[in-house]
Short mmCIF file of C-alpha atoms in Angstrom, two decimals:
data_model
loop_
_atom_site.label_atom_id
_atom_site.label_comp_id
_atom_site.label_asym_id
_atom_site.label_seq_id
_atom_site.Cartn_x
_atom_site.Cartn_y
_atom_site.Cartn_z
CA UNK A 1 0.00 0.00 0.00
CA UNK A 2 1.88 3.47 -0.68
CA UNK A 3 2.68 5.44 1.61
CA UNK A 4 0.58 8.81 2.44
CA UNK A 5 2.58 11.96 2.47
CA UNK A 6 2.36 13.97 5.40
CA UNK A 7 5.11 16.80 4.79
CA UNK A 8 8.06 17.93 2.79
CA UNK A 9 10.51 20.86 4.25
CA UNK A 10 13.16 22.82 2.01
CA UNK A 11 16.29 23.93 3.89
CA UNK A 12 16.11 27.29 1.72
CA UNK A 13 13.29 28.02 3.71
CA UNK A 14 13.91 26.78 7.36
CA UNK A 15 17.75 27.91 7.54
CA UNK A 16 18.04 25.46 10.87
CA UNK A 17 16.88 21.68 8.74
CA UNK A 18 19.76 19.44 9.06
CA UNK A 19 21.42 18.45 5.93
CA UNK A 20 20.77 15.08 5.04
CA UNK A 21 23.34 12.67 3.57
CA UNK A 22 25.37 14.01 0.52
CA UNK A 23 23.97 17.35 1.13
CA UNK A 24 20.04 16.36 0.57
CA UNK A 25 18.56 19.52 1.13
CA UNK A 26 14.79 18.37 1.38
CA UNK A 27 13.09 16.17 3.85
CA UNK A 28 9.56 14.25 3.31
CA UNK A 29 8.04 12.52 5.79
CA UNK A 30 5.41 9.45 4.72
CA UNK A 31 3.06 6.88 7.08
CA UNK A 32 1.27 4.25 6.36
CA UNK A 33 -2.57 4.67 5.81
CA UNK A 34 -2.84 1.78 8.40
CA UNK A 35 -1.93 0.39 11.83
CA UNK A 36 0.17 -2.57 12.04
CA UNK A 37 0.69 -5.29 14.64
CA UNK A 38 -1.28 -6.04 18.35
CA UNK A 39 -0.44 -2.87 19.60
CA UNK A 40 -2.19 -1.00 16.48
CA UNK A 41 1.86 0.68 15.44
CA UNK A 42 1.76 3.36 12.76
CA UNK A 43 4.66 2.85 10.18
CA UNK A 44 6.51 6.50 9.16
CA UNK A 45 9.25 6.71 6.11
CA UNK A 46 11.77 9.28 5.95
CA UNK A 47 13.01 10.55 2.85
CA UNK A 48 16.12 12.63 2.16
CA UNK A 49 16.41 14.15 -1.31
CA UNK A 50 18.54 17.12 -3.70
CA UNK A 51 15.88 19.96 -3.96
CA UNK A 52 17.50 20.77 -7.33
CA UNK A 53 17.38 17.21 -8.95
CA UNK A 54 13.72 16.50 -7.76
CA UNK A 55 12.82 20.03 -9.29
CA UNK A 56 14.41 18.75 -12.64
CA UNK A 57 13.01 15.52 -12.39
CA UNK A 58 11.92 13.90 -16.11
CA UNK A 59 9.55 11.64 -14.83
CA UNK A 60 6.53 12.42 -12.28
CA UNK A 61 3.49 10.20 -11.31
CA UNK A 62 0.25 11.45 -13.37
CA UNK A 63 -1.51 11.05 -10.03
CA UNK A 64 -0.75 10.52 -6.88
CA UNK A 65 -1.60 7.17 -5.46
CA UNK A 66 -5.41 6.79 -4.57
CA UNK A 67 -5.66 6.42 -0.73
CA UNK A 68 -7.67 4.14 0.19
CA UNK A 69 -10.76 4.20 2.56
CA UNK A 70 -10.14 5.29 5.92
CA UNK A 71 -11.73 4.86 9.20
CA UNK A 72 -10.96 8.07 10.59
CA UNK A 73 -10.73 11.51 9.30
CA UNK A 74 -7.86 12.24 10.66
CA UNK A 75 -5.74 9.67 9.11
CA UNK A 76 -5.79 11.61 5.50
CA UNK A 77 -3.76 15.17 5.82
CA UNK A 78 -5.81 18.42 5.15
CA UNK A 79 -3.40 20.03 2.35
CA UNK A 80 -1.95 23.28 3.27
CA UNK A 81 1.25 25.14 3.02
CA UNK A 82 3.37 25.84 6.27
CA UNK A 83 4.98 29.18 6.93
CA UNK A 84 8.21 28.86 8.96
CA UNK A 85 9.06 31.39 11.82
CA UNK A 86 11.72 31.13 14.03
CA UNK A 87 11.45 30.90 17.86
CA UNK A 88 14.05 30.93 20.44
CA UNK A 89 13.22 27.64 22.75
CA UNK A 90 14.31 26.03 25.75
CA UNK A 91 14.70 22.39 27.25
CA UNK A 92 12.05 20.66 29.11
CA UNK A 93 12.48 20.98 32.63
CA UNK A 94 12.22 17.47 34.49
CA UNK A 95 14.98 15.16 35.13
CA UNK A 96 18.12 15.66 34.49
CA UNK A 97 17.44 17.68 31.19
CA UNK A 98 18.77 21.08 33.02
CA UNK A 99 20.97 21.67 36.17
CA UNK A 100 18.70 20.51 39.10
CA UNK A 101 19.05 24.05 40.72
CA UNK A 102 17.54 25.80 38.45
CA UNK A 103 14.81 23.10 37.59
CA UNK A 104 14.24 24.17 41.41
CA UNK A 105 13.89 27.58 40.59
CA UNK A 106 11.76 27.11 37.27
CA UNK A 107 9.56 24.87 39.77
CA UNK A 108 9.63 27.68 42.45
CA UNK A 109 8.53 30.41 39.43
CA UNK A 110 5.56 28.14 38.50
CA UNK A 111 4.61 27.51 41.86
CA UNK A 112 4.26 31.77 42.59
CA UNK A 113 2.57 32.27 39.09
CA UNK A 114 -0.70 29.82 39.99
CA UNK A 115 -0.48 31.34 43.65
CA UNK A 116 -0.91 34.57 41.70
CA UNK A 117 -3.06 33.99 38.54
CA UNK A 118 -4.86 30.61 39.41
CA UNK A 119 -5.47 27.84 37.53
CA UNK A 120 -4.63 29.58 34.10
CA UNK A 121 -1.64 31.21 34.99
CA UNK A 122 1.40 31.14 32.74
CA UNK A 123 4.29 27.89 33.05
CA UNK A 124 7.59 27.78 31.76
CA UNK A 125 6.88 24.26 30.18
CA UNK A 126 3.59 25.14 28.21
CA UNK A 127 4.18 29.31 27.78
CA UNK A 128 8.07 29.59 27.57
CA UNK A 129 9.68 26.86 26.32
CA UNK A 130 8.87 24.65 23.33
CA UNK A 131 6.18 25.42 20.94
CA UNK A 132 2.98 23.38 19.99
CA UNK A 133 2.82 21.91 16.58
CA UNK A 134 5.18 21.26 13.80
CA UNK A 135 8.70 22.51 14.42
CA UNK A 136 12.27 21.98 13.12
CA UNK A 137 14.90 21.35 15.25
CA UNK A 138 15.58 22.78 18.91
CA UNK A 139 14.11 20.57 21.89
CA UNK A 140 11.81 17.42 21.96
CA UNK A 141 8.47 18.25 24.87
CA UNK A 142 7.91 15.32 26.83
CA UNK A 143 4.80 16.01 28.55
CA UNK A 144 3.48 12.12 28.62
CA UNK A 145 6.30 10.24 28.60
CA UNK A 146 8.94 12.04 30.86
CA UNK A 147 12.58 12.45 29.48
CA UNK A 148 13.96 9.48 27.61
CA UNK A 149 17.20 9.31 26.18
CA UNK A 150 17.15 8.46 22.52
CA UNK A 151 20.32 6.74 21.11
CA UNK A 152 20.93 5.66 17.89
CA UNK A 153 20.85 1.62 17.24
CA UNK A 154 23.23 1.32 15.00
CA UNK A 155 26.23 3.03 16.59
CA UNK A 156 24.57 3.84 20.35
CA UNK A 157 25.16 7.71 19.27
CA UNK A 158 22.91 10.20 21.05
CA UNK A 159 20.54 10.97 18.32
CA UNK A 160 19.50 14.81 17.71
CA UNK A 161 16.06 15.37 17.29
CA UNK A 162 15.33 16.59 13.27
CA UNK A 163 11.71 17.87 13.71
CA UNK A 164 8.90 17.33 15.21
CA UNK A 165 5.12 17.04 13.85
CA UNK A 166 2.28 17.88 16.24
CA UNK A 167 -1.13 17.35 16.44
CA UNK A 168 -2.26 20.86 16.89
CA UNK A 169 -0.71 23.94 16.39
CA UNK A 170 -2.38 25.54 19.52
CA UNK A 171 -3.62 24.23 22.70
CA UNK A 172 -5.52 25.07 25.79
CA UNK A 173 -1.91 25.37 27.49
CA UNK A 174 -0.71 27.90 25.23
CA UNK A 175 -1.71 30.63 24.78
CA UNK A 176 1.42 32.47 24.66
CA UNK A 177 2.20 30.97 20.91
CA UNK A 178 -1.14 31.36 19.51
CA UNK A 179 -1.05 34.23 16.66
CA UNK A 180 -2.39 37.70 17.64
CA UNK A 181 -4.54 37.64 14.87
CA UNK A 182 -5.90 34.33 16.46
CA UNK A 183 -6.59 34.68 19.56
CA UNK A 184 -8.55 37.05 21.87
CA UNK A 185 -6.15 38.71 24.25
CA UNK A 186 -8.73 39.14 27.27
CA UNK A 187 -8.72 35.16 27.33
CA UNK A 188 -6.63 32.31 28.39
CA UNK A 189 -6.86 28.55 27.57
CA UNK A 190 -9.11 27.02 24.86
CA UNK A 191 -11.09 30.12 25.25
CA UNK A 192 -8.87 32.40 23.50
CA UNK A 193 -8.33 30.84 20.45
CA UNK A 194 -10.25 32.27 17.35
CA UNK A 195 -11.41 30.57 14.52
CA UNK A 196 -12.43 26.37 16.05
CA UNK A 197 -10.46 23.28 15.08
CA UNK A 198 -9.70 24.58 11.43
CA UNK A 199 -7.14 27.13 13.53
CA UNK A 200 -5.98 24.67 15.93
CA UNK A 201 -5.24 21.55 13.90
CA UNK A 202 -4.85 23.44 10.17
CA UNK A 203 -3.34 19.51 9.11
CA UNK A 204 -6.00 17.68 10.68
CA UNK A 205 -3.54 14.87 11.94
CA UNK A 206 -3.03 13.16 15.42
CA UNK A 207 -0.44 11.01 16.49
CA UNK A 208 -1.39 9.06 19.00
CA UNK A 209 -3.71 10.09 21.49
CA UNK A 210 -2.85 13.95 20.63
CA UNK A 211 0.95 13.60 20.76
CA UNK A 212 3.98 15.06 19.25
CA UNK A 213 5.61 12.77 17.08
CA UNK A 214 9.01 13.39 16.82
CA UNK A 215 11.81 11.86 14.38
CA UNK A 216 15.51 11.63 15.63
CA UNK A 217 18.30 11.17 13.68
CA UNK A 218 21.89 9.89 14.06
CA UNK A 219 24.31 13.02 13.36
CA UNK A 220 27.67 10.58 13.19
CA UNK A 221 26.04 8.29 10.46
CA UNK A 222 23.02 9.69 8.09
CA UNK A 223 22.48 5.98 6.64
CA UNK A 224 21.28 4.77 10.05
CA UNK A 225 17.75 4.53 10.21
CA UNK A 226 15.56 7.24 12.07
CA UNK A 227 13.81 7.02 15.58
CA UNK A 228 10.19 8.02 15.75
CA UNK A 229 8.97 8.81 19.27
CA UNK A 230 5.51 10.05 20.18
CA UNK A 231 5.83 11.50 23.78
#
């Protein structure tokens, strides 16, 4: 069964993309149309290609595949065109992803902010650090997993983390990346975003039960094979 495309990203336009191997400067990511196995897995594909020699390409498919029937809406990507911005980010605090002290202090800042503001108060994990939705490089979120430590098994290299697709753009814990044209400023949560689901989940995919699904990569050896990790 082919393969479904989910996204392709040009390193002319998102400056921080990772070149792939032999200086592939575009990145598609595929899944399967179906689950696999007892534990219903989803199958991805990464594919590293020359922008300029796809471009010139002699041969194209008349059509793209027909996908077949699906039980869920969500399983077939709304088309639409991404337009790249780039955000300063910062680790997820928990663990041993940042010095313990000042995991103490971020803790100690969250704790004064819902003394002051209540339940929708501002957090460095949901309003400061990492971004919902798609994103290219910086730092993996790992809000139901916990930290795990992602090494490559080919080689046992720490893997860096290429992208990262999410299942909506903007959430009830965000409010602090939602658009200004989006959102109504006198609100916080859910509440404040304009516009429904169209706004919030523009692709109209999930990954898992509303996870980000990202895709690691081994920087020592491009030919090893990718990690996907929904967290």
């Amino acid at each position: 069964m082919p393969f479904v495309g989910l996204a392709q990203f040009f390193r002319r336009d998102i400056p921080a993309l990772a070149a792939g191997p032999d200086g592939a400067d575009l990145v598609q990511i595929f899944r399967c149309p179906f689950n696999h196995g007892p534990y219903l897995e989803r199958r991805f594909h990464l594919r590293w290609r020359r922008a300029a020699e796809t471009e010139r390409a002699e041969r194209f498919l008349a059509a793209p595949p027909e996908v077949p029937m699906l039980r869920w809406e969500h399983e077939l990507p709304e088309p639409c065109v991404l337009h790249p911005e780039e955000v300063d980010t910062y680790p997820w605090a928990e663990d041993d992803t940042l010095p313990a002290s000042l995991i103490a202090r971020i803790d100690a800042w969250d704790d004064a902010q819902a003394a002051e503001h209540g339940p929708e108060a501002p957090s460095y994990q949901f309003d400061l650090s990492i971004p919902p939705g798609w994103r290219v490089g910086g730092f993996p979120s790992w809000a139901s997993t916990g930290p795990i430590a992602i090494g490559c098994e080919s080689c046992s290299t720490p893997m860096r983390l290429l992208l990262t697709a999410g299942s909506d753009e903007m959430d009830a814990g965000s409010h602090s990346w939602v658009p200004r044209e989006e959102r109504d400023p006198s609100l916080r949560g859910k509440a404040s975003i304009q516009g429904g689901p169209s706004v919030a989940q523009p692709t109209r995919l999930r990954f898992g039960r509303d996870r980000d699904l990202h895709v690691f990569t081994c920087p020592a050896d491009h030919s090893h094979p990718p990690q996907w990790v929904l967290s």
